[in-house]
mmCIF file of C-alpha atoms in Angstrom:
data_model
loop_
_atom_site.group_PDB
_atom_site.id
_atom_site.type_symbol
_atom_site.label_atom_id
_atom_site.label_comp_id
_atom_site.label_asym_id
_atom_site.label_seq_id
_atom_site.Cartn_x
_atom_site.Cartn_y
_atom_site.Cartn_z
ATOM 1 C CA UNK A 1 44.037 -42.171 -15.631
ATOM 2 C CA UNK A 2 41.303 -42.142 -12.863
ATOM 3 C CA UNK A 3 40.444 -39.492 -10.259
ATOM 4 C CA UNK A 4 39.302 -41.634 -6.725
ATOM 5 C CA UNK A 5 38.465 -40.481 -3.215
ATOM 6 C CA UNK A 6 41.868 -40.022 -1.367
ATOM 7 C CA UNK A 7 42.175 -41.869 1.969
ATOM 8 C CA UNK A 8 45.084 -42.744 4.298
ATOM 9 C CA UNK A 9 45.844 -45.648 2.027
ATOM 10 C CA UNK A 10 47.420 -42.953 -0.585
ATOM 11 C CA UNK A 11 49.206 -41.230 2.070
ATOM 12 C CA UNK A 12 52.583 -42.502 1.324
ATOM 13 C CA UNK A 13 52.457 -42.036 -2.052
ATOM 14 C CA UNK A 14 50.895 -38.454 -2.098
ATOM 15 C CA UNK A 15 53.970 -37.305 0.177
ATOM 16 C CA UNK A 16 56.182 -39.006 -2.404
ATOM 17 C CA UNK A 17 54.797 -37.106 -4.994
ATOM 18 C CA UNK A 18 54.345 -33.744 -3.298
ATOM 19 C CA UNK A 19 58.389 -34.078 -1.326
ATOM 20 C CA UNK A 20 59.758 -34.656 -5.489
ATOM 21 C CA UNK A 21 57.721 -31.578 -6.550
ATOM 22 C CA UNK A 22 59.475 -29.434 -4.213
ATOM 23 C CA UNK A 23 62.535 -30.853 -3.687
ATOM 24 C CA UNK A 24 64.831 -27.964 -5.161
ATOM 25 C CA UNK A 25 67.978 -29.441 -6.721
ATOM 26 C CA UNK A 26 69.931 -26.143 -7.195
ATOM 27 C CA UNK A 27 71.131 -23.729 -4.743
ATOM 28 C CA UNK A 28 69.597 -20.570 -6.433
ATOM 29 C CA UNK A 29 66.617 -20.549 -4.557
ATOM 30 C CA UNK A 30 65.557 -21.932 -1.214
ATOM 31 C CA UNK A 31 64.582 -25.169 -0.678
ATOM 32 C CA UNK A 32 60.835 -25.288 0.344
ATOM 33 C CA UNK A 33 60.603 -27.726 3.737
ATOM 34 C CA UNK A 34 57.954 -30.177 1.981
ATOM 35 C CA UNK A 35 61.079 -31.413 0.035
ATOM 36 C CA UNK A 36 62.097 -33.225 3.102
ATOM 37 C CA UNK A 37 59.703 -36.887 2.572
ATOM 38 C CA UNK A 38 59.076 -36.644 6.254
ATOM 39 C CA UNK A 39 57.799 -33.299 6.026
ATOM 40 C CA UNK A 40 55.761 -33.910 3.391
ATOM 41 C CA UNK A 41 54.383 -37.443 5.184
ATOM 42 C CA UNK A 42 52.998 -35.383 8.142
ATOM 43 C CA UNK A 43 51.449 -32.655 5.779
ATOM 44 C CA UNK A 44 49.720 -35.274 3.554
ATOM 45 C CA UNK A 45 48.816 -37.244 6.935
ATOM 46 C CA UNK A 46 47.410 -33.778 8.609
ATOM 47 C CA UNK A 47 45.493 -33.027 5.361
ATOM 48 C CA UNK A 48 43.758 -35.702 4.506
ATOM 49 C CA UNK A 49 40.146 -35.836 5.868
ATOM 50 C CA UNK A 50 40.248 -32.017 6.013
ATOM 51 C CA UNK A 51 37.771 -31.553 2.938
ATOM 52 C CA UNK A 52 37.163 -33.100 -0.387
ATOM 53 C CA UNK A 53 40.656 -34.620 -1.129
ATOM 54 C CA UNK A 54 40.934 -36.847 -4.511
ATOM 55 C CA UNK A 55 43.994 -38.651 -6.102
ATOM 56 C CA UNK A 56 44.929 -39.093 -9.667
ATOM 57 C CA UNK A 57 45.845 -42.910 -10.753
ATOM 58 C CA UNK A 58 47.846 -44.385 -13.638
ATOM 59 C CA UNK A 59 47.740 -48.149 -13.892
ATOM 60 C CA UNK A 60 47.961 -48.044 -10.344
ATOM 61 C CA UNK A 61 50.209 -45.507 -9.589
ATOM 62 C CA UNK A 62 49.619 -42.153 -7.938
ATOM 63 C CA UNK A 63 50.268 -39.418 -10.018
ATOM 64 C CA UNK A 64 48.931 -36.534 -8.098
ATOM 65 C CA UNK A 65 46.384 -35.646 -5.764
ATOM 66 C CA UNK A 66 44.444 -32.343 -4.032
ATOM 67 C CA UNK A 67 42.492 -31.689 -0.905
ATOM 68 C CA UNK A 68 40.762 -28.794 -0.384
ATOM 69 C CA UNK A 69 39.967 -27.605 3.032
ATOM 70 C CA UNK A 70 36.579 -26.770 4.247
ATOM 71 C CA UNK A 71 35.743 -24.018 6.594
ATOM 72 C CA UNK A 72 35.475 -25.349 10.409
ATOM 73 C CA UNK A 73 32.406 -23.446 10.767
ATOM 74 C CA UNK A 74 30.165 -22.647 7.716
ATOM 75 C CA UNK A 75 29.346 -20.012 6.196
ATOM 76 C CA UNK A 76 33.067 -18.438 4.595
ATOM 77 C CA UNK A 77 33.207 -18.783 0.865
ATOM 78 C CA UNK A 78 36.553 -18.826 0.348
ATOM 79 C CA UNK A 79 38.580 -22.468 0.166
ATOM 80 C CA UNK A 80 41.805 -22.313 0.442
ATOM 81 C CA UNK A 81 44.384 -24.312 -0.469
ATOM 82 C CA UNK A 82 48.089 -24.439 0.888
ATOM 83 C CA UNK A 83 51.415 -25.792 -0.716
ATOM 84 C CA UNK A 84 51.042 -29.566 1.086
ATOM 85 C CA UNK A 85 47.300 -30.374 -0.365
ATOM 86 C CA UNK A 86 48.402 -30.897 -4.230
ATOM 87 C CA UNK A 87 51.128 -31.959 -6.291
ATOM 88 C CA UNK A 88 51.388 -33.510 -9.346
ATOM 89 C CA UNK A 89 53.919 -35.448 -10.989
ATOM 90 C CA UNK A 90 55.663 -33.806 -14.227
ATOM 91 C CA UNK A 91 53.985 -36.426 -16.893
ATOM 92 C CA UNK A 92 50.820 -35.857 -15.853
ATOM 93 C CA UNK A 93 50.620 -32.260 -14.779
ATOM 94 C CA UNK A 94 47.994 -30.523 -17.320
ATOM 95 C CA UNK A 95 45.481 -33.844 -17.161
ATOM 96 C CA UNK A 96 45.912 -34.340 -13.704
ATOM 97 C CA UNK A 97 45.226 -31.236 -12.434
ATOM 98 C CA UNK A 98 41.800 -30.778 -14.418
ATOM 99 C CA UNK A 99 40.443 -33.688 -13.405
ATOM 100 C CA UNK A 100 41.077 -33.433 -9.976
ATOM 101 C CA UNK A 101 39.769 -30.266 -9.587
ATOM 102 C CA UNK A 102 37.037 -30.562 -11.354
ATOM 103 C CA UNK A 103 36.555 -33.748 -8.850
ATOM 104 C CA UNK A 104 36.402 -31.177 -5.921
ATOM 105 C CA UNK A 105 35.037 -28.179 -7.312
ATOM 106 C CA UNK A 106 31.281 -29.218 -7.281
ATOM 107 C CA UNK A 107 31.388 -30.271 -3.366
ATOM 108 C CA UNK A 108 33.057 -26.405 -3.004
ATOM 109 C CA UNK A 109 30.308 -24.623 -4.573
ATOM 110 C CA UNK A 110 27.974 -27.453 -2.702
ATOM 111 C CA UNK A 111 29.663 -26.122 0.685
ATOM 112 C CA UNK A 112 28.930 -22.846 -0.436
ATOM 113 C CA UNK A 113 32.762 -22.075 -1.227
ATOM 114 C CA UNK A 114 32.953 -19.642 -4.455
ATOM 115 C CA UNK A 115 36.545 -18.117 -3.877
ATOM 116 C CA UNK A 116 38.943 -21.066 -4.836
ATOM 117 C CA UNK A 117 42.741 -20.117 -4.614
ATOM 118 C CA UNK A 118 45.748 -22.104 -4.197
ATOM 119 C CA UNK A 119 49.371 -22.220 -4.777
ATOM 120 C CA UNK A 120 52.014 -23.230 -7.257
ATOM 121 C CA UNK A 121 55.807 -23.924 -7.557
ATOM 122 C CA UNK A 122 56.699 -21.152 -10.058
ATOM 123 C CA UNK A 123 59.185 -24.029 -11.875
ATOM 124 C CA UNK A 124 56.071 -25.925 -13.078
ATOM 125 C CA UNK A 125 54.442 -23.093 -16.216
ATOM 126 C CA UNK A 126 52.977 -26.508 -17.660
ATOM 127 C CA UNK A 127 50.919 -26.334 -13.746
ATOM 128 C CA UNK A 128 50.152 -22.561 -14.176
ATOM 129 C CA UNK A 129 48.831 -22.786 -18.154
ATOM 130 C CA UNK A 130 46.247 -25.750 -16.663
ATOM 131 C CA UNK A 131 45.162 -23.800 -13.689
ATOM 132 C CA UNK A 132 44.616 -20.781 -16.302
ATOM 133 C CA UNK A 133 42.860 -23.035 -18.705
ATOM 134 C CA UNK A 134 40.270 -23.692 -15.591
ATOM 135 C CA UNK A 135 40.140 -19.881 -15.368
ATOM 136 C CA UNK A 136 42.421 -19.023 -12.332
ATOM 137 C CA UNK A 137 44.673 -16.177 -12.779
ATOM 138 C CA UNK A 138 47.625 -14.992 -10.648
ATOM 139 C CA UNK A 139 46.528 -13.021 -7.204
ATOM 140 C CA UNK A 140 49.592 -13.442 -4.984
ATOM 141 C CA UNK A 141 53.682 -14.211 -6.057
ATOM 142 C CA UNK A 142 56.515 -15.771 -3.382
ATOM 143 C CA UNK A 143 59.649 -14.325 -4.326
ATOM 144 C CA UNK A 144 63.036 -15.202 -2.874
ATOM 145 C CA UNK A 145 66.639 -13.894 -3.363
ATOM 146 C CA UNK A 146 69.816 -15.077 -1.696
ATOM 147 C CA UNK A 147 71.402 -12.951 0.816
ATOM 148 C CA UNK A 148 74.476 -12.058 -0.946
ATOM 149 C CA UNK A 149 72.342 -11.190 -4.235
ATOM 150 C CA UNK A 150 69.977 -8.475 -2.706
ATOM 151 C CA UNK A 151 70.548 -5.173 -4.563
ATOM 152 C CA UNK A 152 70.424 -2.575 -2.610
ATOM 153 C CA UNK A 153 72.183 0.355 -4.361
ATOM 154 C CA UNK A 154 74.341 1.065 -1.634
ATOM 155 C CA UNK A 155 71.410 3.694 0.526
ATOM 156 C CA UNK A 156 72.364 5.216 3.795
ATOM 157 C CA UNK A 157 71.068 3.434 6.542
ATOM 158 C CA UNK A 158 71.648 6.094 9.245
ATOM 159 C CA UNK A 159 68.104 6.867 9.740
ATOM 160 C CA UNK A 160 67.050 3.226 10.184
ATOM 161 C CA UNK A 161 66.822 1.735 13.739
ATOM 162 C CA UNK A 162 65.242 -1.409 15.476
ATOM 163 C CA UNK A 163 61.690 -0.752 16.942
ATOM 164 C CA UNK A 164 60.704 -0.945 20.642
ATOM 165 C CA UNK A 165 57.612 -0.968 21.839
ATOM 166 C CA UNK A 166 57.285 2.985 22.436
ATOM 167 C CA UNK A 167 56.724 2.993 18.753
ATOM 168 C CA UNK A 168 54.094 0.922 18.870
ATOM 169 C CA UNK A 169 51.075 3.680 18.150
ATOM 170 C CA UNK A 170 53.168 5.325 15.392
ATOM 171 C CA UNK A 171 53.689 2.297 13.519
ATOM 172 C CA UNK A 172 50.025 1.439 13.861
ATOM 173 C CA UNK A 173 48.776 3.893 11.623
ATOM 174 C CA UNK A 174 51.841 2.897 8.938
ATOM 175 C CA UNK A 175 50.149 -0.623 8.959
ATOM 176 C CA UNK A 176 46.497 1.176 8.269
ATOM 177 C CA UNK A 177 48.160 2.985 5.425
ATOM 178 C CA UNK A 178 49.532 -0.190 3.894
ATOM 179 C CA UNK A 179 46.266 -1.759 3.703
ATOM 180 C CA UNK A 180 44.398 1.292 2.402
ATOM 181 C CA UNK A 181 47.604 1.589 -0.211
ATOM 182 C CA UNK A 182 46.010 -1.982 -1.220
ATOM 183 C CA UNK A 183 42.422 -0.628 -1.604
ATOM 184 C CA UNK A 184 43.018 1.633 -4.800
ATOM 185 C CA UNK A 185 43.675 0.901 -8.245
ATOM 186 C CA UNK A 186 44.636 -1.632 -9.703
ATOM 187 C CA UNK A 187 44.879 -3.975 -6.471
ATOM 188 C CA UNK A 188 41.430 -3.627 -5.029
ATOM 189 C CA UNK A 189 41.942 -5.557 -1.835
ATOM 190 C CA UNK A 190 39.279 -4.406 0.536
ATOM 191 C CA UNK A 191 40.679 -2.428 3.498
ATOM 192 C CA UNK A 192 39.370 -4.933 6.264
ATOM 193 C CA UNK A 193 40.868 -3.130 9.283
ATOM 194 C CA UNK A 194 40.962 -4.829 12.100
ATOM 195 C CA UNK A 195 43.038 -2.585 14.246
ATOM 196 C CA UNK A 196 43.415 -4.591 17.974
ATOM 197 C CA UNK A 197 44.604 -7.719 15.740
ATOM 198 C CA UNK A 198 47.292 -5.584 14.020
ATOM 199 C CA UNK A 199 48.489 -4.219 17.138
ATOM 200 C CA UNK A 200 49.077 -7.616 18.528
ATOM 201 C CA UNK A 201 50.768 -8.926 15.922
ATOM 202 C CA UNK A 202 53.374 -5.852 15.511
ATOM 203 C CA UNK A 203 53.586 -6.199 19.577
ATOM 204 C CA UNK A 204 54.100 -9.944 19.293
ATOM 205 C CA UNK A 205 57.136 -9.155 16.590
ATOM 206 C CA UNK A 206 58.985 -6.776 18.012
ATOM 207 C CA UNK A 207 59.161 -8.683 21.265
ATOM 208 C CA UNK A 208 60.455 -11.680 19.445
ATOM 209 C CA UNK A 209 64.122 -12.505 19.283
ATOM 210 C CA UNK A 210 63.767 -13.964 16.446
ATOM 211 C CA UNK A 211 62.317 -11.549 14.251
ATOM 212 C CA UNK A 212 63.220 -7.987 13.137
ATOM 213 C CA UNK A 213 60.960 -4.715 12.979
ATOM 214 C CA UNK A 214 62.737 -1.859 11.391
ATOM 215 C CA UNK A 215 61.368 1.782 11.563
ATOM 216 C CA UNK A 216 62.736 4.748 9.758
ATOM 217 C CA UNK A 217 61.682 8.334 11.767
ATOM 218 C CA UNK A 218 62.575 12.278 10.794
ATOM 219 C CA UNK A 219 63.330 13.105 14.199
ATOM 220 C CA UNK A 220 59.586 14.043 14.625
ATOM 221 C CA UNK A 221 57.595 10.817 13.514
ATOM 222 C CA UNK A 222 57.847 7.347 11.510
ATOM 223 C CA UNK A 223 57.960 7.608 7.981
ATOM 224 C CA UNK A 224 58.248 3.621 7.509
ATOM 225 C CA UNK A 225 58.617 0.269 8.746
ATOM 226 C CA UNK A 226 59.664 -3.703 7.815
ATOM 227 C CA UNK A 227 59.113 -6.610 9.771
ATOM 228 C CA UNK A 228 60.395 -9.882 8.883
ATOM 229 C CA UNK A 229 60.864 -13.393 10.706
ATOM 230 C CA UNK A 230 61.747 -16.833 10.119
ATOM 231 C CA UNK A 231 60.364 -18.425 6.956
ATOM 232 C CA UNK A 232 58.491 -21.507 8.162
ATOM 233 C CA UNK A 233 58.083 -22.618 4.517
ATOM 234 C CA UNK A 234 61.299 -22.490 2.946
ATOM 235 C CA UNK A 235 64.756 -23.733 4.806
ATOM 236 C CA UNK A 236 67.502 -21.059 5.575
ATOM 237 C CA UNK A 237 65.160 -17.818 4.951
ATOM 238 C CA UNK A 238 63.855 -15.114 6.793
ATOM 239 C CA UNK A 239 60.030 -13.648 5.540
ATOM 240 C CA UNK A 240 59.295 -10.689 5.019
ATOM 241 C CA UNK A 241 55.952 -8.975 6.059
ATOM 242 C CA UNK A 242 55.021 -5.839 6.715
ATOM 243 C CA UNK A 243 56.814 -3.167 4.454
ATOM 244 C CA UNK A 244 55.377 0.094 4.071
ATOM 245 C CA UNK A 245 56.922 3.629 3.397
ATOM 246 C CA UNK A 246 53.947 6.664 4.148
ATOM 247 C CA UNK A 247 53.193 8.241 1.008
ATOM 248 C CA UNK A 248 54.961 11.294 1.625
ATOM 249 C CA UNK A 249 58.006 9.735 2.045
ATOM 250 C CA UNK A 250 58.420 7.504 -0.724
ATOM 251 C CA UNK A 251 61.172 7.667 -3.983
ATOM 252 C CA UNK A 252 63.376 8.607 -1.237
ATOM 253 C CA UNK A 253 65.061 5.756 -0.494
ATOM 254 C CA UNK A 254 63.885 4.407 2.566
ATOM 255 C CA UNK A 255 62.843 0.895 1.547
ATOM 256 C CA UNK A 256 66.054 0.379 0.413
ATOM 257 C CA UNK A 257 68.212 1.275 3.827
ATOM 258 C CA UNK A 258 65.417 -1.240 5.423
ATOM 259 C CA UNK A 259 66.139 -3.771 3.683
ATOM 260 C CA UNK A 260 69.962 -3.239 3.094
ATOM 261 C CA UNK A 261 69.343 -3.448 7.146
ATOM 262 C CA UNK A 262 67.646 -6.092 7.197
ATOM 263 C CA UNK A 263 70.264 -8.541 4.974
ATOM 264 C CA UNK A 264 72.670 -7.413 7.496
ATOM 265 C CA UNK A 265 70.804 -8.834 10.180
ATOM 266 C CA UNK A 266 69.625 -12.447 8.634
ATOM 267 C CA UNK A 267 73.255 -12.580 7.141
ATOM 268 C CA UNK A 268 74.209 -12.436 10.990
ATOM 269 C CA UNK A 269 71.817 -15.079 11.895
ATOM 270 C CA UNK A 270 73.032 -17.186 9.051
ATOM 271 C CA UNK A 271 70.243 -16.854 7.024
ATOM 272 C CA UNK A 272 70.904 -17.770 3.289
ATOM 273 C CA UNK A 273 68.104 -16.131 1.695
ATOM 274 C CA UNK A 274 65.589 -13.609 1.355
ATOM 275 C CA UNK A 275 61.564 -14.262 0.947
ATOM 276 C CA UNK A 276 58.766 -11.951 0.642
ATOM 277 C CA UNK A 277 55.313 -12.191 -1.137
ATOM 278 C CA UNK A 278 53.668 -9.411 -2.649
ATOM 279 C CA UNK A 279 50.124 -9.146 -4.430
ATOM 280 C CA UNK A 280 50.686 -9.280 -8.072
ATOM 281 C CA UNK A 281 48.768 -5.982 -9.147
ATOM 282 C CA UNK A 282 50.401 -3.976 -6.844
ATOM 283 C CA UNK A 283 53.031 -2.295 -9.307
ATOM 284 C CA UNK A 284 54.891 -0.370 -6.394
ATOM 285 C CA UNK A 285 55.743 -3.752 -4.526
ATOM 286 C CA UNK A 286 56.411 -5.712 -7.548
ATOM 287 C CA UNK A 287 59.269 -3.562 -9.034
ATOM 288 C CA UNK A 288 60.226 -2.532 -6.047
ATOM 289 C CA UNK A 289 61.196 -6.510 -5.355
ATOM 290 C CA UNK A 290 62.209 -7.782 -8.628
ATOM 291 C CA UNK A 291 64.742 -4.768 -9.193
ATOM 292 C CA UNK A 292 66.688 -5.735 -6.199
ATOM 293 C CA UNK A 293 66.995 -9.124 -7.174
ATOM 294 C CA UNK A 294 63.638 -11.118 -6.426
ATOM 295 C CA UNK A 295 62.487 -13.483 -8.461
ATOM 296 C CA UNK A 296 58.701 -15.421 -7.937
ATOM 297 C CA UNK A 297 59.512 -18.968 -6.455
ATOM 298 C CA UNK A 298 55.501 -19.751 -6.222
ATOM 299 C CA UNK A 299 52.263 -17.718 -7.559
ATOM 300 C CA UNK A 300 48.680 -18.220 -5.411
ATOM 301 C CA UNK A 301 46.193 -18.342 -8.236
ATOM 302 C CA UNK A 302 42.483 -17.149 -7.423
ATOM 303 C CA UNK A 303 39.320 -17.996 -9.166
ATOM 304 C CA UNK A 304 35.917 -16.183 -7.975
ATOM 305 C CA UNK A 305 32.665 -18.267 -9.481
ATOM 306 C CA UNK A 306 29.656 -16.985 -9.503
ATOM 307 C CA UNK A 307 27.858 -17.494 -6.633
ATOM 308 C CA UNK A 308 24.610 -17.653 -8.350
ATOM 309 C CA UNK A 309 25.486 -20.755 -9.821
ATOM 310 C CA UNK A 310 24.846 -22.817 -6.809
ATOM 311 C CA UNK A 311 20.879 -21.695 -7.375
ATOM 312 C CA UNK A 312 20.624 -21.281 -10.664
ATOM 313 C CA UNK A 313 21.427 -24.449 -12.266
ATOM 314 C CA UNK A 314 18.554 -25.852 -9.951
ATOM 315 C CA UNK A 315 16.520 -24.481 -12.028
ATOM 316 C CA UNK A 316 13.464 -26.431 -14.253
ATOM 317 C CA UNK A 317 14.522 -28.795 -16.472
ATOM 318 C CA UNK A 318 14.971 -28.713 -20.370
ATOM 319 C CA UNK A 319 11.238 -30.376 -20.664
ATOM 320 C CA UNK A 320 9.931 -27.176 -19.443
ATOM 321 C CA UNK A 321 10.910 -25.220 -21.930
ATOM 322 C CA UNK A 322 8.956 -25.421 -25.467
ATOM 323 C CA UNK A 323 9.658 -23.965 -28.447
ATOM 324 C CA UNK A 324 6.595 -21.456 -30.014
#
């Protein structure tokens, strides 16, 4: 096998590759888009060129390739990669995979990017014991349920209601305490609060038709909310985002009448499933989803190198040293 520069040459057979690896043959879980060989054409075609992009070959044949996206401007250290810049096929996943990262990982750290993450069809554990073997670990899971599957207890939903924009400044400081939440032990996400962006994008949802923001209030003020919208990655599902319940308020069963809510409303849409990603060291999220039915569809593995390595191995040279 042989790890060469990827160019539009390999396009076709890159979105071959990457449409079989997430073509879902079952109905037990959505169907992710790039499934479609069309879809997955245009992906390949839109990332190739974007950064360092490689492609694994087999007498010929392309077994798997990767593109990593640079920054438009320099300067972030993060590179991030998305479901449509690698796939590999199943009988060459583990070799595949090293060697094409290790391709691209020297013109990362070259570009300055230290933070590598990327994602993973949670089907493939021969993918995830590779990435793990290059010292990745799980930062972020996918889950997805199907509509009729969602456990939800039965809760009383009385107190939940649609949001309008009046409740814009009281769910503003719900989406504060979410990211806080994700500041403490053991998640240790730092709170990067940008407050004008978060405004806008709870003001651009509940003015959308085609998403949902639920709010749950005592009469007095809001105790939580849940926003969802159209899954752009997976056919037939609606996302969720946002989902907070204020600390006070919590064991009480308010996430549940939200989302018992909220199946009501993508079953009335004819949605056929349920999606939501939470960060994997968050332990209220995590059995909050996967006891009502969740299960991870895709992980986002993260690996933070060094960043002193991009200095320090231009160091002297082994004639310099002597021994004494």
């Amino acid at each position: 096998m042989q790890v060469i520069a990827l160019s539009p040459a390999h396009a076709e057979a890159a979105a071959e590759v990457l449409a079989d690896l997430h073509r879902q043959p079952a109905d037990a879980v959505p169907a992710s888009w790039l499934g479609d060989r069309g879809v997955a054409r245009q992906a390949v075609a839109s990332a190739i060129g974007s950064g360092p992009g490689v492609v694994a070959v087999d007498d010929s044949l392309v077994v798997g390739f990767m593109v990593a996206p640079l920054p438009n401007v320099p300067g972030p250290t993060a590179a991030r990669l998305r479901p449509p810049h690698l796939a590999s096929r199943p009988s060459h996943v583990r070799p595949a995979y090293r060697q094409m990262y290790a391709a691209i990982a020297d013109k990362l750290v070259a570009a300055g990017c230290t933070h590598h993450s990327l994602p993973l069809p949670a089907g493939v554990p021969a993918a995830l014991d590779a990435f793990f073997e290059l010292e990745f670990g799980v930062d972020q899971i996918k889950g997805a349920v199907a509509i009729g599957n969602v456990a939800t207890f039965p809760p009383d939903t009385g107190n939940v209601r649609v949001a309008t924009v009046d409740d814009i400044d009281a769910v503003i400081p719900l989406a504060i305490e979410l990211q806080k939440f994700h500041s403490r032990a053991p998640m240790y996400q730092p709170a990067l609060l940008d407050v004008p962006t978060i405004r806008q994008g709870v003001v651009r949802a509940i003015e959308d038709d085609a998403a949902a923001v639920l709010v749950v209030d005592d009469g007095e003020r809001l105790l939580a909310m849940l926003q969802a919208e159209p899954d752009r990655a997976y056919v037939d599902s609606v996302v969720i985002g946002m989902n907070v319940v204020t600390e006070t308020a919590r064991s009480a069963g308010l996430g549940t009448a939200m989302l018992d809510v909220l199946v009501r409303w993508a079953a009335d849409r004819g949605y056929r499933y349920c999606t939501v990603g939470w960060t994997s060291s968050n332990p209220i999220s995590d059995a909050f989803y996967r006891s009502r039915g969740f299960t991870p569809i895709r992980y986002r593995l993260h690996r933070r190198i060094d960043p002193r390595v991009a200095w320090a191995n231009e160091g002297p040279d082994d004639s310099s040293f002597r021994l004494v």
